[in-house]
Coordinates of C-alpha atoms in Angstrom, one line a residue:
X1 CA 113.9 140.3 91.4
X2 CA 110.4 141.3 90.4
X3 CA 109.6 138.1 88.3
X4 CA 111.0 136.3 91.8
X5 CA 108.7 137.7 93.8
X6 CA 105.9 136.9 91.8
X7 CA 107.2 133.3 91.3
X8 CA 107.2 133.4 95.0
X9 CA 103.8 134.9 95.4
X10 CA 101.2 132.1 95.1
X11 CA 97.5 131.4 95.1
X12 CA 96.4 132.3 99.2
X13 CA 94.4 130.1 100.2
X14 CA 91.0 131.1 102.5
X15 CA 89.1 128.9 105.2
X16 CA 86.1 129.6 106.2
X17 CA 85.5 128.8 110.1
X18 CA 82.7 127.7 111.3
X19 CA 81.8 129.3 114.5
X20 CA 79.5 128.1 117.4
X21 CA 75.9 128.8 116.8
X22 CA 75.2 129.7 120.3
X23 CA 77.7 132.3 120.0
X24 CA 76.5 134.4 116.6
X25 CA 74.8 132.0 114.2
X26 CA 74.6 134.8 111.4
X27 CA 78.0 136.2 111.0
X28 CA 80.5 134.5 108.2
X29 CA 84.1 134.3 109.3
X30 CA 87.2 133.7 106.5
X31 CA 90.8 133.5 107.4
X32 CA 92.7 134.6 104.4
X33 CA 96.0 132.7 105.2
X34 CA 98.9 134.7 104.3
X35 CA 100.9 132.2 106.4
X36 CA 101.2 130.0 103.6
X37 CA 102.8 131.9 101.2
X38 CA 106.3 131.4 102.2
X39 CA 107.8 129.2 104.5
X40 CA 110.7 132.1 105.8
X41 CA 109.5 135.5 103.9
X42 CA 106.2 134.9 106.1
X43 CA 102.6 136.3 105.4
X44 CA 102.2 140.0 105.3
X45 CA 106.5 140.6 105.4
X46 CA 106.2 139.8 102.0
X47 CA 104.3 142.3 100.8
X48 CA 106.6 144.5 103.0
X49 CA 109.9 143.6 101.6
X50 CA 108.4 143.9 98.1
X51 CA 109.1 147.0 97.3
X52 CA 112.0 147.7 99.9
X53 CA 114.3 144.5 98.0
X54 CA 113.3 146.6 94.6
X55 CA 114.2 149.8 95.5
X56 CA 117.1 148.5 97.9
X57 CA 118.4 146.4 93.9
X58 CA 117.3 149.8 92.4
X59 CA 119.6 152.2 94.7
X60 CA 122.7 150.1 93.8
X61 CA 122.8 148.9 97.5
X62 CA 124.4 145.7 98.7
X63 CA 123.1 145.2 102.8
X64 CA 120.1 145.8 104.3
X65 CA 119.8 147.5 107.9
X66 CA 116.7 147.2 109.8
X67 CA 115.7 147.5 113.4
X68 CA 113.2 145.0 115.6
X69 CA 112.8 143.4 118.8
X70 CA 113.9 139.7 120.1
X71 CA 110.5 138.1 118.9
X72 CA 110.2 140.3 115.3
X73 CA 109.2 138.8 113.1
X74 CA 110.1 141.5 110.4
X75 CA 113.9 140.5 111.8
X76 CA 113.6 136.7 110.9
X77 CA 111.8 137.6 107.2
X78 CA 114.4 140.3 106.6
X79 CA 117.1 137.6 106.9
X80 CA 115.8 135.5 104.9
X81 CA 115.2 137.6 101.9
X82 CA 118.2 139.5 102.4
X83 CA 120.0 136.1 101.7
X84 CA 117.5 135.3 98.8
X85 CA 118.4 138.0 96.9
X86 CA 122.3 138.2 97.5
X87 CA 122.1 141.0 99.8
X88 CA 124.4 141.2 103.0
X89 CA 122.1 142.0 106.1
X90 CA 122.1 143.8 109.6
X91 CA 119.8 143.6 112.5
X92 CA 119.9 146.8 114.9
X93 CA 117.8 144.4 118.0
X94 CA 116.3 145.9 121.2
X95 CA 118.3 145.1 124.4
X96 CA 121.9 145.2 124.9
X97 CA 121.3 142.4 127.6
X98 CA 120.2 139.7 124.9
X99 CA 123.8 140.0 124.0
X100 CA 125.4 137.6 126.4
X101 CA 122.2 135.4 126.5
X102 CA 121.7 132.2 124.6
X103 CA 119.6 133.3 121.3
X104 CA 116.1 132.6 121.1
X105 CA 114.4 131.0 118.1
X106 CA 113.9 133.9 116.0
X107 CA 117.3 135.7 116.6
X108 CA 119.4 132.1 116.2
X109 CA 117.0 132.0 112.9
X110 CA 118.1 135.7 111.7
X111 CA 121.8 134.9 112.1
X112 CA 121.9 131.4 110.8
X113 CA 120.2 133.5 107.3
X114 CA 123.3 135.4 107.4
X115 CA 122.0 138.6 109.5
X116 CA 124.5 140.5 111.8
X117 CA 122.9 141.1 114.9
X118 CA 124.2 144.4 116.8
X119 CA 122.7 144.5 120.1
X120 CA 121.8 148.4 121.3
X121 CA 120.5 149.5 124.8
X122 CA 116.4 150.4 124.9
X123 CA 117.4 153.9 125.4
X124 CA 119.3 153.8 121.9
X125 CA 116.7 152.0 120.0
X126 CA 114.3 154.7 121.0
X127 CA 116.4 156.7 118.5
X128 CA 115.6 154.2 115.2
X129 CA 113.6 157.7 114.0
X130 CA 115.9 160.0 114.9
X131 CA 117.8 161.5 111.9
X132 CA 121.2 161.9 114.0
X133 CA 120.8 158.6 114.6
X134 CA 120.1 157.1 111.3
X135 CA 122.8 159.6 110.1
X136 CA 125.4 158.1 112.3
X137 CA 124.3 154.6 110.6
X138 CA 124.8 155.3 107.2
X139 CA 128.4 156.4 107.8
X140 CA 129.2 153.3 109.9
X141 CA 127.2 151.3 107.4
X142 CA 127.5 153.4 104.2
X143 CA 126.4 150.5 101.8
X144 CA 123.1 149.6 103.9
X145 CA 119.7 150.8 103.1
X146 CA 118.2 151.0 105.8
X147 CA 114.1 149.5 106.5
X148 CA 112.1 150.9 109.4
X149 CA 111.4 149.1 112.4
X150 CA 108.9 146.4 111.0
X151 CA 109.5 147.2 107.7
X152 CA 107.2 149.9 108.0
X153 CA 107.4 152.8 105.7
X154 CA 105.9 154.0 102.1
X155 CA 106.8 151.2 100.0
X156 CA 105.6 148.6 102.8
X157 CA 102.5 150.0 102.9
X158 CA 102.3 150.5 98.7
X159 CA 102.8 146.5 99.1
X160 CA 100.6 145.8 101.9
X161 CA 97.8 147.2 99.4
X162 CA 98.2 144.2 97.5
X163 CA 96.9 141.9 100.4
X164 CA 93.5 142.8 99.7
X165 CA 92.0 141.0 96.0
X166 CA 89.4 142.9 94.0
X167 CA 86.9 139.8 95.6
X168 CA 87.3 140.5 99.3
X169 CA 86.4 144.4 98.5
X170 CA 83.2 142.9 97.3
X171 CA 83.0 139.3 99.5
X172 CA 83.8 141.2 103.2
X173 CA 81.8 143.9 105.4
X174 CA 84.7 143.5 107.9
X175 CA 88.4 142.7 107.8
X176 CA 90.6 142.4 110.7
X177 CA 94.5 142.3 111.2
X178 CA 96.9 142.1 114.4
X179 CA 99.1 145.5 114.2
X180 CA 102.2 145.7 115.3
X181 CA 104.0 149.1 113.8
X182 CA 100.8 149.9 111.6
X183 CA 102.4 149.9 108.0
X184 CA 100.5 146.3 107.4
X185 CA 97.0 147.4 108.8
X186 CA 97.6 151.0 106.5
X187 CA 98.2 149.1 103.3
X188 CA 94.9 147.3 103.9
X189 CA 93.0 150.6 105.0
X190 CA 94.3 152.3 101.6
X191 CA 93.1 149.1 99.3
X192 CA 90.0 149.0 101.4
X193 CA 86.4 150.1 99.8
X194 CA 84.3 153.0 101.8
X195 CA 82.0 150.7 102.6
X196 CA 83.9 147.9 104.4
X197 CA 85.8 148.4 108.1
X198 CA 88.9 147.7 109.2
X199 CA 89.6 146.3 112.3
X200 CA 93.2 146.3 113.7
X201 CA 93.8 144.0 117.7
X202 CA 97.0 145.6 118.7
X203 CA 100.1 143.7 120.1
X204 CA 100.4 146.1 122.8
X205 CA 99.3 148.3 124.8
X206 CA 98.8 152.3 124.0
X207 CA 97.2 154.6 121.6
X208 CA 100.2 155.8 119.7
X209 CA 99.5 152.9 116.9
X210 CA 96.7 155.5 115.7
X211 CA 99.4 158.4 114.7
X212 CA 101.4 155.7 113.0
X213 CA 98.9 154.4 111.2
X214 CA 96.9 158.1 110.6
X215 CA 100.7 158.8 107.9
X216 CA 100.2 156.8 105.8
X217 CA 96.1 157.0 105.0
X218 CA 93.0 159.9 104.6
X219 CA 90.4 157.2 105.1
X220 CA 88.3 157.2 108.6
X221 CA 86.9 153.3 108.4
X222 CA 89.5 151.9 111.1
X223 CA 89.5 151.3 114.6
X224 CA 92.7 149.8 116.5
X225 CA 91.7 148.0 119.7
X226 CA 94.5 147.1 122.4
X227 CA 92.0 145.4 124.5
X228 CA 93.7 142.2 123.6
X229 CA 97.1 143.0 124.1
X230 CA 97.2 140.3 127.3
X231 CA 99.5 143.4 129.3
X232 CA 102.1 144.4 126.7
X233 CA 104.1 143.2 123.5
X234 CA 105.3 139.2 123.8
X235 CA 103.1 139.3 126.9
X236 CA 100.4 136.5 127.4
X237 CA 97.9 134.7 129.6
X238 CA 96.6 131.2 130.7
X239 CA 93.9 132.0 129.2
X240 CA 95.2 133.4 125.5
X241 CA 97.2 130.0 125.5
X242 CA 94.5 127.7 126.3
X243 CA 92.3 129.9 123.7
X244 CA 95.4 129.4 121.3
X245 CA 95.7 125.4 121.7
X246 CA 91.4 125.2 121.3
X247 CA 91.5 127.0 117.9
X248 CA 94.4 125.2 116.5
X249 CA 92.7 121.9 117.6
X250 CA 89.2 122.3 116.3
X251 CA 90.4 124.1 113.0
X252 CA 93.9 122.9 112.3
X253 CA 95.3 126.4 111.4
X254 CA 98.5 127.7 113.6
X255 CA 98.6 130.5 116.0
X256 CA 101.7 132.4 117.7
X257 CA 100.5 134.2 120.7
X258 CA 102.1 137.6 120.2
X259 CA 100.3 138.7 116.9
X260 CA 97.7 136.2 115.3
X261 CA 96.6 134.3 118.7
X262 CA 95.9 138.0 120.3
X263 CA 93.3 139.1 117.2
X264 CA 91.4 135.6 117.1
X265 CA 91.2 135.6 120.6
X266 CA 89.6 139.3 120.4
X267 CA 87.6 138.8 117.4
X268 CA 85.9 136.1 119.2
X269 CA 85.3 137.8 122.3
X270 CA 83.7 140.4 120.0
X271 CA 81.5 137.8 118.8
X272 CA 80.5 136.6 122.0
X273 CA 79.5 140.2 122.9
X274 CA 77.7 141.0 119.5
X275 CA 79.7 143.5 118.3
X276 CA 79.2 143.2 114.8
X277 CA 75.6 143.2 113.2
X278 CA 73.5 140.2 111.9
X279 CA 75.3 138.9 108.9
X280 CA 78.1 140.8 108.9
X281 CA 81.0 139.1 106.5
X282 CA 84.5 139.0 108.1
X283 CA 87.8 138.4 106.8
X284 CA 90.3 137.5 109.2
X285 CA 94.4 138.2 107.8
X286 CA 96.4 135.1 109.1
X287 CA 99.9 137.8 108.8
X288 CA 102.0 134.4 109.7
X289 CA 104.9 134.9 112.1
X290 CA 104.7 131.4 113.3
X291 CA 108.3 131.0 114.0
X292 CA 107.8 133.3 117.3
X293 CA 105.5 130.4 117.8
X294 CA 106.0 129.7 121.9
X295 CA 108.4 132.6 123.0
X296 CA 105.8 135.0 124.3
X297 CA 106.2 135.7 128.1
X298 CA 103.7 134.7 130.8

């Protein structure tokens, strides 16, 4: 599975953008574009999976279990490579209503790859931590292993580490991610030199991403900012949209609105209002997603 993986796991590609002079003439902006990677095993859920799929082969499992909302798109990867690598797959998803609704893009996606979607109320899904819980899992699923919400855990972040090259801990002051459960944005704090910072825009709104993040890392040169969130997870604006359509249009890279479109639309606005100083190099993760492209909520 190993040698697949690297198969898999090509040359990413970088583009620089080239930002309005009127807005910061001096600072250099990179996207390193993760997206392109894999069409279905998407940007930074690769380096997630990694190490999960390895152990998962190691353990003598043969299904995967993992937990995620309508729009996650650590549900749609996870099928995917579950099917890849012959393993049977279950998705624990948030809302019991979704049930007897048509399914959207990402969930049709997930069970077309061969995931078994189980619907559970909120209230439930608040207990995807909770040993009990998990407890009760393993004996009605006693030949799953189970991935965190996200894919978040030890071995995602060990993977995640491998986003950052030895070149961008020498090319880059600044490097900035969209967050969602943290394990991604750790990974890249951990591989990280002392020197750079780490920027994180938060899908949604709340401080809690800093505890998550805080397990899995000693360094102190992050920030997470939910000043972009546009009112909650899957939420958006007229605005982040338009913002969203303008990029894609002037530099021909693609946007979804819940993860990728929220931290260009903030790292922007950052510019606008000098955040960073003169000459400041910034590399921008592109973590993919693209196929919760359109089903944010207004």
């Amino acid at each position: 599975m190993l040698n697949q993986f690297d198969q898999i796991a090509q040359a990413v590609p970088y583009q620089a953008l080239t930002i309005d002079p009127a807005i910061n003439p001096t600072i250099k902006i990179s996207i390193k574009r993760l997206d392109c990677i894999h069409p279905q095993i998407s940007g930074n859920k690769f380096f997630k999976l990694k190490y999960n799929l390895l152990e998962a082969q190691r353990l003598g499992y043969r299904q995967l279990l993992t937990f995620g909302g309508a729009y996650s798109n650590h549900i749609a990867a996870t099928a995917y490579a579950a099917q890849y690598f012959g393993f049977d797959c279950i998705g624990i998803i948030r809302g019991e209503e979704l049930a007897n609704k048509p399914l959207n893009s990402t969930l049709r996606l997930a069970q077309e790859n061969g995931m078994q979607l189980q619907f559970v109320s909120r209230e439930n899904y608040r207990l995807k931590q909770d040993q009990h819980y998990l407890a009760q899992l393993k004996m009605q699923f006693p030949d799953a292993y189970i991935i965190a919400e996200g894919g978040s855990n030890a071995l995602a972040v060990q993977g995640c580490q491998a986003i950052l090259s030895e070149q961008d801990l020498v090319n880059y002051d600044v490097i900035c991610a969209a967050v969602g459960t943290g394990g991604t944005l750790a990974g890249i704090i951990n591989a990280s030199s002392d020197t750079q910072q780490i920027l994180g825009f938060s899908a949604l709104k709340g401080d809690f991403l800093n505890a998550e993040v805080q397990q899995y890392t000693t360094k102190q040169n992050w920030k997470i900012i939910d000043d972009y969130c546009c009112g909650g997870y899957a939420k958006t604006t007229a605005e982040l949209r338009s913002f969203i359509d303008d990029f894609e249009q002037q530099y021909g890279i693609p946007l979804e609105p819940i993860y990728t479109g929220k931290m260009l639309y903030g790292l922007i606005d950052l510019l606008k209002k000098n955040y960073f100083q003169a000459g400041t190099r910034v590399l921008v993760i592109h973590s993919g997603g693209l196929q919760g492209k359109g089903e944010a909520n207004a």
